[in-house]
Coordinates of C-alpha atoms and ligand atoms in Angstrom, one line a residue:
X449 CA 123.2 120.4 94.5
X450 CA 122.2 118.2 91.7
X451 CA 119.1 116.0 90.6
X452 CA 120.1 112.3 91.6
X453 CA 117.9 109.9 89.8
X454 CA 117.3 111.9 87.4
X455 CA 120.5 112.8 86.5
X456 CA 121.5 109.6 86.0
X457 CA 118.4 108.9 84.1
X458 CA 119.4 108.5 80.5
X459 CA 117.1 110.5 77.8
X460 CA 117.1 107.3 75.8
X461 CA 113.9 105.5 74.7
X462 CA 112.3 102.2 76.3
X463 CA 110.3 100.2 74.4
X464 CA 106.3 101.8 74.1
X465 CA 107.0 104.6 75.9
X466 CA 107.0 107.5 73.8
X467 CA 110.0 110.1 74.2
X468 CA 108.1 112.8 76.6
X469 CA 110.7 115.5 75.1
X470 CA 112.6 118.0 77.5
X471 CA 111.2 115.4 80.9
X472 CA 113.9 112.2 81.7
X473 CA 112.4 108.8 81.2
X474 CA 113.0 106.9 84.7
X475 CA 113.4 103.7 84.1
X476 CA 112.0 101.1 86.4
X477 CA 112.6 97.5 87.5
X478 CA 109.4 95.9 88.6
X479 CA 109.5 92.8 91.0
X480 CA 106.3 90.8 90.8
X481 CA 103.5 91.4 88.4
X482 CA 100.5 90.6 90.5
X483 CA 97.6 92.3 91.7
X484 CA 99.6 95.7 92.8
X485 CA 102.6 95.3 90.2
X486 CA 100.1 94.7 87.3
X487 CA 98.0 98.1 88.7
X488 CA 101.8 99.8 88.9
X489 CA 102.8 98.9 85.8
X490 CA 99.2 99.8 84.2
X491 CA 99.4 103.5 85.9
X492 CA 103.0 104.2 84.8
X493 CA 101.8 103.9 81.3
X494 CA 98.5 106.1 82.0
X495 CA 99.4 109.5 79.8
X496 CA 96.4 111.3 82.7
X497 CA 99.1 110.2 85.5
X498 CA 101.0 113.9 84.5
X499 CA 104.2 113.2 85.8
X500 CA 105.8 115.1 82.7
X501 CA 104.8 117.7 85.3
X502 CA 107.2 117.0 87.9
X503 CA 109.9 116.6 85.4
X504 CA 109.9 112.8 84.1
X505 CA 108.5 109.8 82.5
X506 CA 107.8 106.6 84.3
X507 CA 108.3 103.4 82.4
X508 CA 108.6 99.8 83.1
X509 CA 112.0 98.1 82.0
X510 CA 111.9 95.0 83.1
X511 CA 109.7 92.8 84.9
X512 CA 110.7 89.7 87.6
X513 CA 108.3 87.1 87.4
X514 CA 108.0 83.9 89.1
X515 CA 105.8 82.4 85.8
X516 CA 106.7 84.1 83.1
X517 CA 104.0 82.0 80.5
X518 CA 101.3 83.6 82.7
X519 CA 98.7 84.8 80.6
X520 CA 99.1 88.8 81.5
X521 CA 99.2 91.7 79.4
X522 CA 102.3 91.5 77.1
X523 CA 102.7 95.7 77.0
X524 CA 103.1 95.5 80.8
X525 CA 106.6 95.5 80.7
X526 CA 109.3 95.1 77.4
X527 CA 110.8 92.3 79.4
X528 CA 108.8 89.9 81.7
X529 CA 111.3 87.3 82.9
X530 CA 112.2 84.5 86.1
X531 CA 115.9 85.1 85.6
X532 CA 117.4 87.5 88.1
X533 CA 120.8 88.0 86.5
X534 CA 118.6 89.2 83.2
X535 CA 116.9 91.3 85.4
X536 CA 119.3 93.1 86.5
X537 CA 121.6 93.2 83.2
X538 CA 118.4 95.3 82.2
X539 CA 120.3 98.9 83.3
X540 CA 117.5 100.7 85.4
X541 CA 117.1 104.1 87.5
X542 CA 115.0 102.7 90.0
X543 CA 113.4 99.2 91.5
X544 CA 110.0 99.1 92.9
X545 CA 109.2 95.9 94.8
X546 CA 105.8 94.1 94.7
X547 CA 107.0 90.6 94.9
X548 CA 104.9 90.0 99.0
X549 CA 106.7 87.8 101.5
X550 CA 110.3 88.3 103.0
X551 CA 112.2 85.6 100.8
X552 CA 113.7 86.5 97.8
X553 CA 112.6 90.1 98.3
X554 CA 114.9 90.6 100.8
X555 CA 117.8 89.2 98.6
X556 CA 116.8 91.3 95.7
X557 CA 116.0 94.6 97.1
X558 CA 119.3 94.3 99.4
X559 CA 121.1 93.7 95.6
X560 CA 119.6 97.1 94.3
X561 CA 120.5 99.1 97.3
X562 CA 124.3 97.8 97.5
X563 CA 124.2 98.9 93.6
X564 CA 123.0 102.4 95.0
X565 CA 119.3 101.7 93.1
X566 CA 117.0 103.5 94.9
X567 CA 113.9 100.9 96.4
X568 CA 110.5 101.4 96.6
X569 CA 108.2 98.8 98.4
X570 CA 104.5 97.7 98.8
X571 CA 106.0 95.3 101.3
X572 CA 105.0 95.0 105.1
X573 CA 106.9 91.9 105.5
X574 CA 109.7 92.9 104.6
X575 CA 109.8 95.9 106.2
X576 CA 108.3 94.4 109.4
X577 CA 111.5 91.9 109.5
X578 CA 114.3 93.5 107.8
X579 CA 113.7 97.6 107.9
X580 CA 116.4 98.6 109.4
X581 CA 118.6 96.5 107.8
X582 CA 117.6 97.7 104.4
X583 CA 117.7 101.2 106.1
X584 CA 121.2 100.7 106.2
X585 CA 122.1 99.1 103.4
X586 CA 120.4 102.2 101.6
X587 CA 122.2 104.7 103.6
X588 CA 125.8 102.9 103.2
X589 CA 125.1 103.0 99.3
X590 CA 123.8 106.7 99.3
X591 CA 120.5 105.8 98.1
X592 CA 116.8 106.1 98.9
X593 CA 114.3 103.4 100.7
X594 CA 110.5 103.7 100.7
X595 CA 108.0 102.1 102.1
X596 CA 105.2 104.4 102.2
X597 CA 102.6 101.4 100.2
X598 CA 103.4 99.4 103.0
X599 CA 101.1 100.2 105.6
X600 CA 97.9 102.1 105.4
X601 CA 98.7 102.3 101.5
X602 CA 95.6 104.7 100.8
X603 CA 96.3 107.0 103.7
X604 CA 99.4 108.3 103.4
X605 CA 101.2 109.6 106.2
X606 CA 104.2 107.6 107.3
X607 CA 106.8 109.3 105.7
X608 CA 105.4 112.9 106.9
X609 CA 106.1 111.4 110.3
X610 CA 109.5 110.0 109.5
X611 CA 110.6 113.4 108.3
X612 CA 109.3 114.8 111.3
X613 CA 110.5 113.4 114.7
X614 CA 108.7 115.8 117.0
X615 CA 105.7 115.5 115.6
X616 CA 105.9 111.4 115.5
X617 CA 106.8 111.5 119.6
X618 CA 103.4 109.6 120.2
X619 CA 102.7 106.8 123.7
X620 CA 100.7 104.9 121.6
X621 CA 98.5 103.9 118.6
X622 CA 95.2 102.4 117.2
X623 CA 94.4 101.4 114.1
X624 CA 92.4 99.4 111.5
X625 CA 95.1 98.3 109.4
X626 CA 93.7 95.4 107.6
X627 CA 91.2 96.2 104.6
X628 CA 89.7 92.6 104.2
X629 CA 88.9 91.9 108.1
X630 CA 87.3 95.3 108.4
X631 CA 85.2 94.4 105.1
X632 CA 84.5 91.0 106.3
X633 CA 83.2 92.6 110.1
X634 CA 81.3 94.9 108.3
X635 CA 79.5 92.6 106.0
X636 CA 78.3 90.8 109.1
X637 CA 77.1 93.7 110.8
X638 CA 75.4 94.4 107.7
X639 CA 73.7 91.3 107.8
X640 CA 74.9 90.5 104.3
X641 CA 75.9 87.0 104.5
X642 CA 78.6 84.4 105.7
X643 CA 82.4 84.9 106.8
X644 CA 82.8 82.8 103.8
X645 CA 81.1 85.3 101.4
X646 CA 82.6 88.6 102.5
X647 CA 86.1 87.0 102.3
X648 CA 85.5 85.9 98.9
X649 CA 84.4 89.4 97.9
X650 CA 87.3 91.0 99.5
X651 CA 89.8 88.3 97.5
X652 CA 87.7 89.2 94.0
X653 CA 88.2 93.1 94.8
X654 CA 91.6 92.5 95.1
X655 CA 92.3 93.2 99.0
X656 CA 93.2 90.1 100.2
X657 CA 96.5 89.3 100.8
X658 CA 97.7 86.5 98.9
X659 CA 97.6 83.9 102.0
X660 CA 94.1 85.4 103.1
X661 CA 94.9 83.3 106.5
X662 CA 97.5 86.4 107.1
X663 CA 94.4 88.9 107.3
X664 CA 92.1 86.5 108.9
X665 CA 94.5 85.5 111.9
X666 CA 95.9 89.1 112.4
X667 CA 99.2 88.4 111.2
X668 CA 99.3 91.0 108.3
X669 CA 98.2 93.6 110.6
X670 CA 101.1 92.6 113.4
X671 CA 103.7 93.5 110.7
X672 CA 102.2 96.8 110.2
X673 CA 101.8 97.4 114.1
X674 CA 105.2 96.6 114.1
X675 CA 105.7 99.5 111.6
X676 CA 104.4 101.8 113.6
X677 CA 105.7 100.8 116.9
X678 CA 109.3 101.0 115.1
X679 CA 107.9 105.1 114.2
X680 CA 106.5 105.8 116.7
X681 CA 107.5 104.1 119.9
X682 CA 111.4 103.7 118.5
X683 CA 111.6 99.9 119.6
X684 CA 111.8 97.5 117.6
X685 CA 109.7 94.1 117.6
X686 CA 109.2 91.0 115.8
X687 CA 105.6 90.9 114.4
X688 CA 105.1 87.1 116.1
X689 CA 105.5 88.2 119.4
X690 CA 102.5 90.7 119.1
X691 CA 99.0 88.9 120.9
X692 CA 96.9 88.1 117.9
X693 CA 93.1 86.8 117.8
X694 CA 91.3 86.1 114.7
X695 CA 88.0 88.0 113.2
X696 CA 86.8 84.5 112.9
X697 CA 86.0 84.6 117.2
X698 CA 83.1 87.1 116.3
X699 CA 79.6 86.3 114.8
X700 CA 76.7 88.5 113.2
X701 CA 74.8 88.4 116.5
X702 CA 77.7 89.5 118.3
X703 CA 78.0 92.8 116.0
X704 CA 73.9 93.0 116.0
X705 CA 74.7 93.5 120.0
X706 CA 77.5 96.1 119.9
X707 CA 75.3 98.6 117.3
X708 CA 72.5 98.4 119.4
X709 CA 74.9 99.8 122.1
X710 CA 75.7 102.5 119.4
X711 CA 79.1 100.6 118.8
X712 CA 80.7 98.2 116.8
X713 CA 83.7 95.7 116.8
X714 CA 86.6 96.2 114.5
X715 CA 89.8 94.5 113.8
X716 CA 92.1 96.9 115.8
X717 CA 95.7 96.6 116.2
X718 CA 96.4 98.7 119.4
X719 CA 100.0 99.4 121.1
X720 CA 101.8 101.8 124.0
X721 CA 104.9 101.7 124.8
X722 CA 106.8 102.7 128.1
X723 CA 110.5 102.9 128.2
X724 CA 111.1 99.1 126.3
X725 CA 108.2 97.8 127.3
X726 CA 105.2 97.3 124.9
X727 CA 101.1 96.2 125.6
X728 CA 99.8 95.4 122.0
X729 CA 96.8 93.7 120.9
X730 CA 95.7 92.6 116.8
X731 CA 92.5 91.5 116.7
X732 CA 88.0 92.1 116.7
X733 CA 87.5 94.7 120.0
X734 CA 84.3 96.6 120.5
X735 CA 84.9 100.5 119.9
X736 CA 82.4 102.8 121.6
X737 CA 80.2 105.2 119.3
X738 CA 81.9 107.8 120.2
X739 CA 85.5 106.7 119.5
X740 CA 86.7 107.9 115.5
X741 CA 87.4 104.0 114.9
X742 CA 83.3 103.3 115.5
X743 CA 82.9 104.9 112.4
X744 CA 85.4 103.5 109.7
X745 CA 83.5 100.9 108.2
X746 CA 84.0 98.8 105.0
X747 CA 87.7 98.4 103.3
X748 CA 88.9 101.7 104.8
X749 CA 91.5 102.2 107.5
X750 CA 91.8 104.4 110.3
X751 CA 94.9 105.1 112.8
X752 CA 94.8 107.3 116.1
X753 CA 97.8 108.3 117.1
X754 CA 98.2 109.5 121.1
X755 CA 101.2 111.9 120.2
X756 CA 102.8 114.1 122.2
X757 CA 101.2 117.2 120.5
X758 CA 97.5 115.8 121.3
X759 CA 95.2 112.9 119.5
X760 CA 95.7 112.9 115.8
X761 CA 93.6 110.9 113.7
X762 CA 94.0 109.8 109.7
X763 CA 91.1 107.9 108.0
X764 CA 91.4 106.7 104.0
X765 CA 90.7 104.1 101.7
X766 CA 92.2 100.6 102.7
X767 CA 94.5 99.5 100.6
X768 CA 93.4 97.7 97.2
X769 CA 95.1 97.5 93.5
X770 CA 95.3 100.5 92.4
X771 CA 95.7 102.3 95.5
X772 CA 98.8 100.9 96.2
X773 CA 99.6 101.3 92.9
X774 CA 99.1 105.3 93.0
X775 CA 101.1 105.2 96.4
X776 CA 104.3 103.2 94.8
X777 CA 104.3 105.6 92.1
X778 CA 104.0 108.6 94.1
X779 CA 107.0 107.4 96.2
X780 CA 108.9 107.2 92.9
X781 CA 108.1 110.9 92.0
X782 CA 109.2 111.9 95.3
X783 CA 112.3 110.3 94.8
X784 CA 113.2 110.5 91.3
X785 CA 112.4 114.2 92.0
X786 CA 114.0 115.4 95.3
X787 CA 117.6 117.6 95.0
X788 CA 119.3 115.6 97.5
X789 CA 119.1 111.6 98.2
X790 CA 116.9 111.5 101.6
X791 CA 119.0 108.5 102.4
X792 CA 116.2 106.9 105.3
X793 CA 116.4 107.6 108.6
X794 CA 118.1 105.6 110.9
X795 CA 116.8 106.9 114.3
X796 CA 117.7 105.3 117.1
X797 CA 115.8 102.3 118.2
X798 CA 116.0 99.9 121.1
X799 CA 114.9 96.5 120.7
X800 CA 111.2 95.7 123.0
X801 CA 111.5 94.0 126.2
X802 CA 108.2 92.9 127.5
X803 CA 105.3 92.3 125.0
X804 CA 101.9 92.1 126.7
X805 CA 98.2 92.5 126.5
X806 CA 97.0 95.6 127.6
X807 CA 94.4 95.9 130.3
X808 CA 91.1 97.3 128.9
X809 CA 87.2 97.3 129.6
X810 CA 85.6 94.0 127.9
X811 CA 82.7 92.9 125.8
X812 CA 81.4 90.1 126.8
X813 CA 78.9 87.3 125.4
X814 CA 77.8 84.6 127.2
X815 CA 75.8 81.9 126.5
X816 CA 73.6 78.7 127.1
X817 CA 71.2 78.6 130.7
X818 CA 72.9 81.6 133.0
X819 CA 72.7 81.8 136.2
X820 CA 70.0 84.5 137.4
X821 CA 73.3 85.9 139.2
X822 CA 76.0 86.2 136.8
X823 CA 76.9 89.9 137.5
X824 CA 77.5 88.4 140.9
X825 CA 79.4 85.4 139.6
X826 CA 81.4 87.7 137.5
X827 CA 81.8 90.2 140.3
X828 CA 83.4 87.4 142.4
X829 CA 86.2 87.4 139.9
X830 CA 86.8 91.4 139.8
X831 CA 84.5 91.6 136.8
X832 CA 82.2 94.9 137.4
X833 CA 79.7 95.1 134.9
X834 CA 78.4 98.9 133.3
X835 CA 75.7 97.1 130.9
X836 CA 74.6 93.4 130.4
X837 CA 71.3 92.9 128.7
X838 CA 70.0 89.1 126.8
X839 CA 70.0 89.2 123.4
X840 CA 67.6 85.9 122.6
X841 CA 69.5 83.1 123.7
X842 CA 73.0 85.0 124.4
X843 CA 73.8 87.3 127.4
X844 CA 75.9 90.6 126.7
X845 CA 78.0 92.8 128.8
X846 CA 80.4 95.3 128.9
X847 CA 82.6 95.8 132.0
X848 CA 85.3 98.0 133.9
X849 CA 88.9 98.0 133.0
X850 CA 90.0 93.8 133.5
X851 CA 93.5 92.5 132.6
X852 CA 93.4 89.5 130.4
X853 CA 94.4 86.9 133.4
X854 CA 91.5 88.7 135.4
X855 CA 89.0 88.3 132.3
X856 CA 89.8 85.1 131.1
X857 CA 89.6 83.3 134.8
X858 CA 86.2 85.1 134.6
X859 CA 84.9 83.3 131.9
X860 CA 86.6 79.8 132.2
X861 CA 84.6 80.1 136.2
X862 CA 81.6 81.0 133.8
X863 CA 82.0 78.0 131.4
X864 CA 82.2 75.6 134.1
X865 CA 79.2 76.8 136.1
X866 CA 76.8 76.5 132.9
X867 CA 79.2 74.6 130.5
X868 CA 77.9 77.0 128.2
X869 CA 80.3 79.4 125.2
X870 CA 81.7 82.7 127.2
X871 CA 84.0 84.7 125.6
X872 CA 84.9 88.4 125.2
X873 CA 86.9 90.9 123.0
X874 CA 88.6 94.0 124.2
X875 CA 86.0 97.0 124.9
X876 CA 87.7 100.6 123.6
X877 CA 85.1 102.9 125.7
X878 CA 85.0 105.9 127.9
X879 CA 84.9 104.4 131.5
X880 CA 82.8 107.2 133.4
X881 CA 81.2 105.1 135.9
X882 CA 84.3 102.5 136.7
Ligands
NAP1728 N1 96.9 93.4 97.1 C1 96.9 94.6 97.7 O1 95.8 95.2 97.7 C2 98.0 95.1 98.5 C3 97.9 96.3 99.2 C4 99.1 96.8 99.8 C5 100.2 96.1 99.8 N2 100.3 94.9 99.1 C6 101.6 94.3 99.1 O2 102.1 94.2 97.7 C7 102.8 93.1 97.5 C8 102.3 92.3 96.3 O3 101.0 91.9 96.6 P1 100.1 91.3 95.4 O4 98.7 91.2 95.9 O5 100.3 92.0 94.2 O6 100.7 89.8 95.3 P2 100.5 88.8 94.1 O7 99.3 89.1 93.3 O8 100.6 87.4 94.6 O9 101.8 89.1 93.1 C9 103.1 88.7 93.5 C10 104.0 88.8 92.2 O10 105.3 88.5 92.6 C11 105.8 87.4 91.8 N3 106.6 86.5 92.6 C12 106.3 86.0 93.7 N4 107.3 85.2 94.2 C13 108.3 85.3 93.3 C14 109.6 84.8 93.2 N5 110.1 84.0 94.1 N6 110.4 85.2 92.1 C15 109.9 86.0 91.2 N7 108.6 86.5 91.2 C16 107.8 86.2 92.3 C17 104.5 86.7 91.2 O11 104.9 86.1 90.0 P3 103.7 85.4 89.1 O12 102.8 86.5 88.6 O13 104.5 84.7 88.0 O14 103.1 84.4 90.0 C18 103.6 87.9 91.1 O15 103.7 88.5 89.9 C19 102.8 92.3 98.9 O16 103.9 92.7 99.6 C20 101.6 92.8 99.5 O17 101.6 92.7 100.9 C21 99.3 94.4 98.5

């Protein structure tokens, strides 16, 4: 059994990085020197980052660039280039991808693994549409794909599950998954401003997406549901056919209400699966005080998984800069490092037939001049109502376990009697007295 990467990593020097004696030097081609490549290539030239320890050297090659006059630091990389062919003339051990989106990623990491260059990505999209392509790609070549930055960056546990089937047999998940939304619901429960402020925080920390309409609408969260639902459930699923609402439905008042019910709403992304079939939700639900999710406020992320073996919960640091960063390059350890090529895993997967939204207790907030019987109104419709209390000049409620053709012919009946806003989100609580 021999050392693979780093066997064929040659003990040559590359430009600024200082020959780390008896350790290789892996030599890395960097797509994209944004916010997480720039944080990548910073960290691969950090002399704390020990990696001498494990037996090699990280350094940046070669960068690809879509600007290459972009004011950035010059010792990021010894070549920062646009031109793919002079990318890839540069010779290199290993590619880690930080490019975002699905085109040309796709195009370029596909070109690495047909050479047999192990991949490393940050990127849900691509994984989200082409994973199991690139999967197998990887595995005709002999070569390694990871993917570990690309959901839940900080919290890293998807690879423990994908070298573990038993343990990943899970009915369902939910999650926080998106950094930014669960900054931005926080700062409103906080009391700390606009939508417009938090968002703009979120983009100057770095954990905005680079279309931050892909956090705000639920979409970047679908393509890591999908993720997950590809682990975990085997099936596979586009990310567009997943029910998305946006955090923008949800107001300050609105998260006021659920914490003085001991709650709080969070941007969840919630699936379970059953044979092919799928009921999966993205978007702001109420969670329950008692519930793990209650409690992950800020940029963090949090994912319950309903496995098999019992409830299992992880909880970490959404996923910013640097954290991705540290996650990339611990992927690159792990496979510059391992005896054998863990070629990835190509488990069987079926494709999802129905996609639906699951049925669930709701939290409800009506407004304008109610009528003095709206639990009955509601009650007409098959709404039963644990709690409703006014708030001011809003009414709120939680109720029993609805499906969303039951809920939302509840409140368009609701609307037309007062011609006053009723809406609801999804309500994650224990229903004792339903
Ligand atoms: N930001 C985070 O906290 C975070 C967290 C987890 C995962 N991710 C993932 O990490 C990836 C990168 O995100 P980011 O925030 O670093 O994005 P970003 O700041 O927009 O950086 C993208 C980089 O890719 C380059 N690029 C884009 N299109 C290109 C093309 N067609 N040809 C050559 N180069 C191209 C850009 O070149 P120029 O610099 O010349 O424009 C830039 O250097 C995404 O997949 C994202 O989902 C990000």
């Amino acid at each position: 059994v021999t050392t693979t990467v780093l066997d064929r990593a040659v003990r040559v020097p590359v430009a600024g990085v200082e020959h780390p004696g008896p350790s290789a030097i892996c030599r890395i081609g960097l797509l994209g020197l944004g916010n997480v490549g720039s944080a990548f290539a910073r960290l691969a030239r950090d002399p704390s980052a020990s990696f001498a320890a494990v037996g090699f050297t990280p350094a940046v090659a070669a960068a690809l660039v879509r600007s290459p006059a972009k004011p950035r630091g010059s010792d990021l990389a010894p070549l920062i280039t646009d031109d793919r062919e002079a990318f890839f003339a540069e010779p290199v051990d290993l590619v880690v991808e930080a490019l975002g989106g699905v085109d040309p990623a796709f195009t370029l990491v596909s070109r690495a693994l047909a050479r047999g260059i192990p991949v490393v990505t940050a990127n849900k999209s691509l994984i989200a549409a082409h994973g199991d392509e690139l999967s197998r790609i990887a595995r005709r070549h002999g070569t390694a794909l990871r993917y570990e930055a690309a959901c839940m960056a900080g919290v890293p546990f998807l690879g423990t599950f994908e070298r573990r089937p038993l343990a990943a047999r899970a009915s369902g998940v939910t999650a926080i998954l998106n950094g930014t939304s669960n900054y931005i619901l926080s700062a409103l429960a906080a009391g700390g401003g606009s939508f417009a402020g938090a968002l703009a925080d979120a983009q100057r920390l770095g954990y905005a997406e680079p279309d931050p309409s892909m956090d705000i609408s639920g979409a970047d969260a679908a393509e890591k549901l999908t993720i997950l639902i590809r682990l975990f459930g085997r099936l596979v699923v586009e990310p567009a056919r997943i029910p998305l609402d946006a955090i923008a439905e949800v107001d300050g008042e609105d998260m006021s209400a659920a914490a003085a019910w001991g709650g709080a709403i969070r941007p969840l992304a919630r699936a379970a699966w059953r044979d092919t079939a799928i009921r999966a939700h993205v978007g702001p639900a109420f969670v329950g005080g008692t519930h793990a999710l209650a409690h992950v406020a800020g940029v963090s992320n949090g994912i319950v998984i309903d496995a098999e073996r019992g409830t299992q919960c992880y909880i970490g640091p959404g996923a910013g800069p640097e954290v991705t960063a540290a996650t990339l390059l611990d992927d690159v350890a792990e496979v510059v490092t391992e005896r054998r090529v863990r070629t990835p895993a190509c488990p069987v997967v079926e494709a999802a037939t129905a996609v639906t939204v699951p049925d669930s207790a709701w939290f409800l907030r009506l407004g304008g001049a109610l009528p003095s019987d709206i639990a009955d109104l509601l009650g007409s419709y098959g709404i039963w109502c644990t709690r409703l209390e006014r708030r001011g000049a809003r009414v709120y409620a939680l109720t029993c376990s609805a499906t969303p053709a039951r809920i939302h012919a509840a409140l368009d009946a609701v609307r037309a009697a007062t011609g006053a806003d009723a809406a609801g989100v999804p309500a994650i609580v224990e229903e004792a007295s339903c």
